[in-house]
mmCIF file of C-alpha atoms in Angstrom:
data_model
loop_
_atom_site.group_PDB
_atom_site.id
_atom_site.type_symbol
_atom_site.label_atom_id
_atom_site.label_comp_id
_atom_site.label_asym_id
_atom_site.label_seq_id
_atom_site.Cartn_x
_atom_site.Cartn_y
_atom_site.Cartn_z
ATOM 1 C CA MET A 142 -0.237 -0.092 -0.058
ATOM 2 C CA SER A 143 2.921 2.414 0.601
ATOM 3 C CA GLY A 144 3.822 1.906 -3.075
ATOM 4 C CA ASN A 145 0.608 3.424 -3.605
ATOM 5 C CA GLY A 146 1.176 6.910 -2.068
ATOM 6 C CA PRO A 147 2.711 8.422 -4.792
ATOM 7 C CA MET A 148 -0.003 7.248 -7.488
ATOM 8 C CA PHE A 149 -2.601 8.729 -5.432
ATOM 9 C CA ASN A 150 -0.637 11.901 -4.410
ATOM 10 C CA PHE A 151 -0.159 12.362 -8.562
ATOM 11 C CA ILE A 152 -3.554 11.580 -9.072
ATOM 12 C CA PHE A 153 -5.207 14.069 -6.413
ATOM 13 C CA SER A 154 -2.585 16.713 -7.999
ATOM 14 C CA SER A 155 -4.007 16.075 -11.528
ATOM 15 C CA ILE A 156 -7.792 16.367 -10.250
ATOM 16 C CA ARG A 157 -7.026 19.613 -8.498
ATOM 17 C CA ASN A 158 -5.055 21.009 -11.646
ATOM 18 C CA LYS A 159 -7.766 20.024 -13.745
ATOM 19 C CA LEU A 160 -10.433 21.615 -11.275
ATOM 20 C CA LEU A 161 -8.728 24.838 -11.160
ATOM 21 C CA ALA A 162 -8.209 24.962 -14.774
ATOM 22 C CA ILE A 163 -12.122 24.149 -15.493
ATOM 23 C CA THR A 164 -12.948 26.734 -12.839
ATOM 24 C CA GLY A 165 -10.783 29.206 -14.222
ATOM 25 C CA PHE A 166 -12.026 28.729 -17.646
ATOM 26 C CA GLY A 167 -15.803 29.240 -16.416
ATOM 27 C CA THR A 168 -14.697 32.279 -14.412
ATOM 28 C CA ALA A 169 -13.316 34.058 -17.602
ATOM 29 C CA LEU A 170 -15.972 33.289 -19.733
ATOM 30 C CA VAL A 171 -18.159 34.957 -17.240
ATOM 31 C CA LEU A 172 -16.325 37.501 -16.722
ATOM 32 C CA ALA A 173 -15.757 38.287 -20.826
ATOM 33 C CA ALA A 174 -19.446 38.382 -20.753
ATOM 34 C CA SER A 175 -19.834 40.907 -17.973
ATOM 35 C CA VAL A 176 -16.918 42.938 -19.535
ATOM 36 C CA PHE A 177 -18.783 43.168 -22.604
ATOM 37 C CA GLY A 178 -22.394 43.922 -21.387
ATOM 38 C CA LEU A 179 -20.316 46.784 -19.292
ATOM 39 C CA TRP A 180 -18.509 48.091 -22.176
ATOM 40 C CA GLN A 181 -22.015 48.322 -24.497
ATOM 41 C CA GLY A 182 -23.429 50.226 -21.645
ATOM 42 C CA TRP A 183 -20.678 52.650 -21.379
ATOM 43 C CA GLN A 184 -20.477 53.140 -25.102
ATOM 44 C CA ALA A 185 -24.335 54.051 -25.127
ATOM 45 C CA ILE A 186 -24.000 56.383 -22.305
ATOM 46 C CA LEU A 187 -21.067 58.272 -24.069
ATOM 47 C CA SER A 188 -23.260 58.251 -27.314
ATOM 48 C CA TYR A 189 -26.254 60.036 -25.479
ATOM 49 C CA GLU A 190 -23.617 62.400 -23.557
ATOM 50 C CA ARG A 191 -22.714 63.188 -26.930
ATOM 51 C CA LEU A 192 -25.816 63.824 -28.469
ATOM 52 C CA ILE A 193 -27.396 65.775 -25.468
ATOM 53 C CA ALA A 194 -24.280 67.945 -25.194
ATOM 54 C CA GLY A 195 -24.276 68.955 -28.799
ATOM 55 C CA ASP A 196 -27.921 69.363 -29.102
ATOM 56 C CA VAL A 197 -28.326 71.420 -25.980
ATOM 57 C CA ARG A 198 -25.442 73.596 -27.008
ATOM 58 C CA LEU A 199 -27.140 74.279 -30.452
ATOM 59 C CA GLN A 200 -30.311 75.255 -28.524
ATOM 60 C CA GLU A 201 -28.300 77.452 -26.272
ATOM 61 C CA GLN A 202 -26.934 79.390 -29.096
ATOM 62 C CA VAL A 203 -30.137 79.842 -31.143
ATOM 63 C CA SER A 204 -31.803 81.029 -27.507
ATOM 64 C CA ALA A 205 -28.982 83.345 -27.088
ATOM 65 C CA LEU A 206 -29.852 84.655 -30.686
ATOM 66 C CA MET A 207 -33.394 85.454 -29.590
ATOM 67 C CA LEU A 208 -32.026 87.435 -26.820
ATOM 68 C CA GLN A 209 -30.124 89.633 -29.247
ATOM 69 C CA THR A 210 -32.867 89.928 -31.351
ATOM 70 C CA ARG A 211 -34.700 91.517 -28.278
ATOM 71 C CA GLU A 212 -31.906 93.680 -27.103
ATOM 72 C CA GLN A 213 -31.809 95.058 -30.708
ATOM 73 C CA SER A 214 -35.793 95.544 -30.489
ATOM 74 C CA ARG A 215 -35.145 97.453 -26.916
ATOM 75 C CA GLU A 216 -32.653 99.284 -28.451
ATOM 76 C CA TRP A 217 -34.850 100.491 -31.154
ATOM 77 C CA THR A 218 -37.673 101.419 -28.626
ATOM 78 C CA THR A 219 -35.118 103.292 -26.308
ATOM 79 C CA MET A 220 -33.819 105.151 -29.279
ATOM 80 C CA LEU A 221 -37.348 106.363 -30.206
ATOM 81 C CA LEU A 222 -38.332 107.220 -26.363
ATOM 82 C CA ARG A 223 -34.901 109.048 -26.204
ATOM 83 C CA GLY A 224 -35.059 110.416 -29.595
ATOM 84 C CA ALA A 225 -34.939 114.135 -28.607
ATOM 85 C CA ASN A 226 -31.533 113.600 -27.038
ATOM 86 C CA GLU A 227 -29.467 113.421 -30.282
ATOM 87 C CA ALA A 228 -26.553 112.156 -28.219
ATOM 88 C CA ASP A 229 -29.014 108.988 -26.909
ATOM 89 C CA HIS A 230 -30.561 108.940 -30.474
ATOM 90 C CA ALA A 231 -27.348 108.392 -31.958
ATOM 91 C CA ARG A 232 -25.867 105.950 -29.248
ATOM 92 C CA HIS A 233 -28.872 103.568 -29.326
ATOM 93 C CA TRP A 234 -28.924 103.753 -33.141
ATOM 94 C CA GLU A 235 -24.884 102.623 -33.052
ATOM 95 C CA ALA A 236 -26.261 99.858 -30.941
ATOM 96 C CA VAL A 237 -28.830 98.561 -33.323
ATOM 97 C CA ASN A 238 -26.676 98.432 -35.672
ATOM 98 C CA ALA A 239 -23.624 96.634 -34.147
ATOM 99 C CA LEU A 240 -26.194 93.948 -32.709
ATOM 100 C CA GLN A 241 -27.573 93.572 -36.534
ATOM 101 C CA GLU A 242 -23.591 92.237 -37.047
ATOM 102 C CA ASP A 243 -23.455 90.337 -34.415
ATOM 103 C CA ILE A 244 -27.283 88.456 -35.016
ATOM 104 C CA LEU A 245 -25.960 87.855 -38.755
ATOM 105 C CA ARG A 246 -22.818 86.314 -37.582
ATOM 106 C CA ASN A 247 -23.765 84.180 -35.373
ATOM 107 C CA ALA A 248 -27.097 83.066 -37.138
ATOM 108 C CA ALA A 249 -24.481 82.125 -40.141
ATOM 109 C CA ALA A 250 -22.628 80.278 -37.857
ATOM 110 C CA LEU A 251 -25.410 78.411 -36.460
ATOM 111 C CA ILE A 252 -26.687 77.383 -40.359
ATOM 112 C CA SER A 253 -23.262 75.941 -40.559
ATOM 113 C CA ALA A 254 -23.632 74.073 -37.308
ATOM 114 C CA VAL A 255 -27.080 72.711 -37.592
ATOM 115 C CA ARG A 256 -27.629 69.218 -38.828
ATOM 116 C CA GLN A 257 -31.354 69.220 -39.101
ATOM 117 C CA ASN A 258 -32.369 70.296 -42.651
ATOM 118 C CA ASP A 259 -35.571 71.827 -41.392
ATOM 119 C CA VAL A 260 -33.909 73.757 -38.537
ATOM 120 C CA ARG A 261 -31.099 74.936 -41.087
ATOM 121 C CA GLU A 262 -34.200 76.168 -43.120
ATOM 122 C CA LEU A 263 -35.672 78.043 -40.540
ATOM 123 C CA LEU A 264 -32.323 79.717 -39.976
ATOM 124 C CA GLN A 265 -31.518 80.692 -43.236
ATOM 125 C CA ARG A 266 -35.122 82.300 -43.669
ATOM 126 C CA PHE A 267 -34.536 84.060 -40.558
ATOM 127 C CA GLN A 268 -31.042 85.359 -41.685
ATOM 128 C CA THR A 269 -32.636 86.690 -44.965
ATOM 129 C CA ALA A 270 -35.466 88.236 -42.956
ATOM 130 C CA GLN A 271 -32.930 89.975 -40.600
ATOM 131 C CA GLU A 272 -30.907 91.672 -43.698
ATOM 132 C CA ARG A 273 -34.114 92.927 -44.695
ATOM 133 C CA ALA A 274 -35.361 94.158 -41.103
ATOM 134 C CA ILE A 275 -32.219 96.504 -41.011
ATOM 135 C CA GLY A 276 -33.502 98.283 -44.105
ATOM 136 C CA ALA A 277 -36.921 98.699 -42.595
ATOM 137 C CA LEU A 278 -35.354 100.195 -39.329
ATOM 138 C CA ARG A 279 -33.167 102.551 -41.449
ATOM 139 C CA GLU A 280 -36.862 103.437 -43.275
ATOM 140 C CA ALA A 281 -38.705 103.552 -40.052
ATOM 141 C CA ARG A 282 -35.523 106.156 -38.429
ATOM 142 C CA GLN A 283 -36.004 108.256 -41.331
ATOM 143 C CA TYR A 284 -39.524 108.504 -41.020
ATOM 144 C CA TYR A 285 -39.149 109.218 -37.529
ATOM 145 C CA LEU A 286 -36.602 112.009 -38.252
ATOM 146 C CA GLN A 287 -38.458 113.638 -40.637
ATOM 147 C CA PHE A 288 -41.960 113.617 -38.874
ATOM 148 C CA GLN A 289 -41.207 113.206 -35.175
ATOM 149 C CA SER A 290 -43.787 110.327 -34.631
ATOM 150 C CA ALA A 291 -41.967 107.350 -32.645
ATOM 151 C CA GLU A 292 -45.378 105.534 -32.664
ATOM 152 C CA THR A 293 -45.830 105.380 -36.527
ATOM 153 C CA ALA A 294 -41.947 104.705 -36.888
ATOM 154 C CA ASP A 295 -42.210 101.605 -34.025
ATOM 155 C CA ALA A 296 -45.454 100.295 -35.751
ATOM 156 C CA MET A 297 -43.580 100.309 -39.229
ATOM 157 C CA VAL A 298 -40.805 97.725 -37.898
ATOM 158 C CA MET A 299 -42.772 95.995 -35.124
ATOM 159 C CA THR A 300 -44.388 93.131 -37.476
ATOM 160 C CA VAL A 301 -41.023 92.316 -39.313
ATOM 161 C CA LEU A 302 -39.248 92.193 -35.940
ATOM 162 C CA GLU A 303 -42.127 89.497 -34.375
ATOM 163 C CA GLN A 304 -41.678 87.708 -37.225
ATOM 164 C CA ASN A 305 -38.042 87.154 -37.041
ATOM 165 C CA ALA A 306 -38.411 86.358 -33.519
ATOM 166 C CA ASN A 307 -41.321 83.925 -34.388
ATOM 167 C CA LEU A 308 -38.434 82.123 -36.885
ATOM 168 C CA LEU A 309 -36.046 81.721 -33.951
ATOM 169 C CA GLN A 310 -38.610 80.381 -31.824
ATOM 170 C CA GLN A 311 -39.597 77.980 -34.207
ATOM 171 C CA ALA A 312 -36.131 76.826 -34.459
ATOM 172 C CA VAL A 313 -35.818 76.315 -30.731
ATOM 173 C CA ASP A 314 -38.790 74.330 -30.369
ATOM 174 C CA LEU A 315 -37.908 71.919 -33.516
ATOM 175 C CA LEU A 316 -34.465 71.389 -32.136
ATOM 176 C CA GLY A 317 -35.941 70.502 -28.714
ATOM 177 C CA ALA A 318 -38.174 68.264 -30.201
ATOM 178 C CA TYR A 319 -35.291 66.293 -32.191
ATOM 179 C CA THR A 320 -33.205 66.340 -28.789
ATOM 180 C CA ALA A 321 -36.213 64.459 -27.177
ATOM 181 C CA ARG A 322 -36.833 62.296 -29.864
ATOM 182 C CA GLU A 323 -33.197 61.414 -30.228
ATOM 183 C CA SER A 324 -32.758 60.920 -26.372
ATOM 184 C CA ASN A 325 -35.827 58.273 -26.377
ATOM 185 C CA LEU A 326 -34.066 56.406 -29.384
ATOM 186 C CA VAL A 327 -30.631 56.509 -27.620
ATOM 187 C CA ALA A 328 -32.102 55.545 -24.394
ATOM 188 C CA GLU A 329 -34.221 52.563 -26.205
ATOM 189 C CA SER A 330 -30.741 51.437 -27.789
ATOM 190 C CA ALA A 331 -29.062 51.272 -24.552
ATOM 191 C CA ARG A 332 -32.120 49.253 -23.181
ATOM 192 C CA ARG A 333 -31.566 46.827 -26.012
ATOM 193 C CA LEU A 334 -27.646 46.509 -25.211
ATOM 194 C CA MET A 335 -28.198 45.910 -21.641
ATOM 195 C CA THR A 336 -30.639 43.506 -22.499
ATOM 196 C CA LEU A 337 -28.485 41.611 -25.047
ATOM 197 C CA SER A 338 -25.594 42.005 -22.213
ATOM 198 C CA VAL A 339 -27.789 40.516 -19.470
ATOM 199 C CA ALA A 340 -28.498 37.373 -22.341
ATOM 200 C CA ALA A 341 -24.873 37.248 -23.120
ATOM 201 C CA LEU A 342 -24.081 37.011 -19.339
ATOM 202 C CA VAL A 343 -26.886 34.282 -18.775
ATOM 203 C CA VAL A 344 -25.861 32.363 -21.875
ATOM 204 C CA SER A 345 -22.178 32.307 -20.902
ATOM 205 C CA VAL A 346 -22.791 31.144 -17.167
ATOM 206 C CA LEU A 347 -25.115 28.363 -18.628
ATOM 207 C CA LEU A 348 -22.251 27.310 -21.337
ATOM 208 C CA ALA A 349 -19.939 27.641 -18.529
ATOM 209 C CA PHE A 350 -21.607 25.450 -16.417
ATOM 210 C CA ALA A 351 -22.406 22.690 -19.363
ATOM 211 C CA LEU A 352 -18.433 22.900 -20.165
ATOM 212 C CA PHE A 353 -17.729 22.532 -16.436
ATOM 213 C CA LEU A 354 -20.061 19.249 -16.049
ATOM 214 C CA VAL A 355 -18.713 17.968 -19.481
ATOM 215 C CA LEU A 356 -14.988 18.602 -18.831
ATOM 216 C CA ILE A 357 -15.285 17.135 -15.073
ATOM 217 C CA ASN A 358 -16.736 14.136 -16.602
ATOM 218 C CA ARG A 359 -14.351 13.709 -19.282
ATOM 219 C CA GLY A 360 -11.212 14.621 -17.306
ATOM 220 C CA ILE A 361 -12.128 13.553 -13.768
ATOM 221 C CA ILE A 362 -15.150 11.368 -13.487
ATOM 222 C CA GLY A 363 -14.313 9.287 -16.297
ATOM 223 C CA PRO A 364 -10.887 8.841 -15.271
ATOM 224 C CA ALA A 365 -11.552 7.971 -11.832
ATOM 225 C CA ALA A 366 -14.170 5.578 -13.025
ATOM 226 C CA HIS A 367 -11.632 3.878 -14.878
ATOM 227 C CA LEU A 368 -9.191 3.766 -12.267
ATOM 228 C CA ALA A 369 -11.651 2.463 -9.791
ATOM 229 C CA GLU A 370 -12.295 -0.526 -12.352
ATOM 230 C CA ASP A 371 -8.414 -0.846 -12.702
ATOM 231 C CA LEU A 372 -8.079 -0.949 -8.947
ATOM 232 C CA GLU A 373 -10.766 -3.300 -8.335
ATOM 233 C CA ARG A 374 -8.695 -5.662 -10.846
ATOM 234 C CA MET A 375 -5.604 -5.434 -9.082
#
């Protein structure tokens, strides 16, 4: 029996090594599925962040453009109210023209940055209308300087300014609708990816368990049974 000691030590050592190898392989398979799921979820989050950051930035820029048009309208109204003072009149008219340059420059930048065709079309319509608006403001100013009627001069341009502001509001609303729609699509895609990741994890666990059973049977139970038969015959 003492001669069988090294043999049993070898057998137990072989079994231990096989168990470790089989368990390690199953664990690696499960971890690989988990890492794949985490990576897919992370990619979905990054895509969502990039989408939201870009769309929100565009909405903020269009809103800022709306504020500039309102500021221009306020400068125009203030110019009419303080028209009796030539210095105030000149200062506010200069501000109207300076804002016009900023508005057209920012509108052109937005047109080149927006990727939605219908939003771009609205901004292009606004740009064209704003170029006409400054002409209407100049005509109304000349009328005011000639007849000193602030109310009539203001009425000459009020409709044009309101229409321009409405075009920008439509662009903001349309961008918001696009953002909400795309956010839902990204969220749905993220849910699908997470579902696939969980499914892959479950499949990998089941596969690892099945391989574990097969390898245990082939690498340990089967040889052990043959060994037992051989020992019985000895």
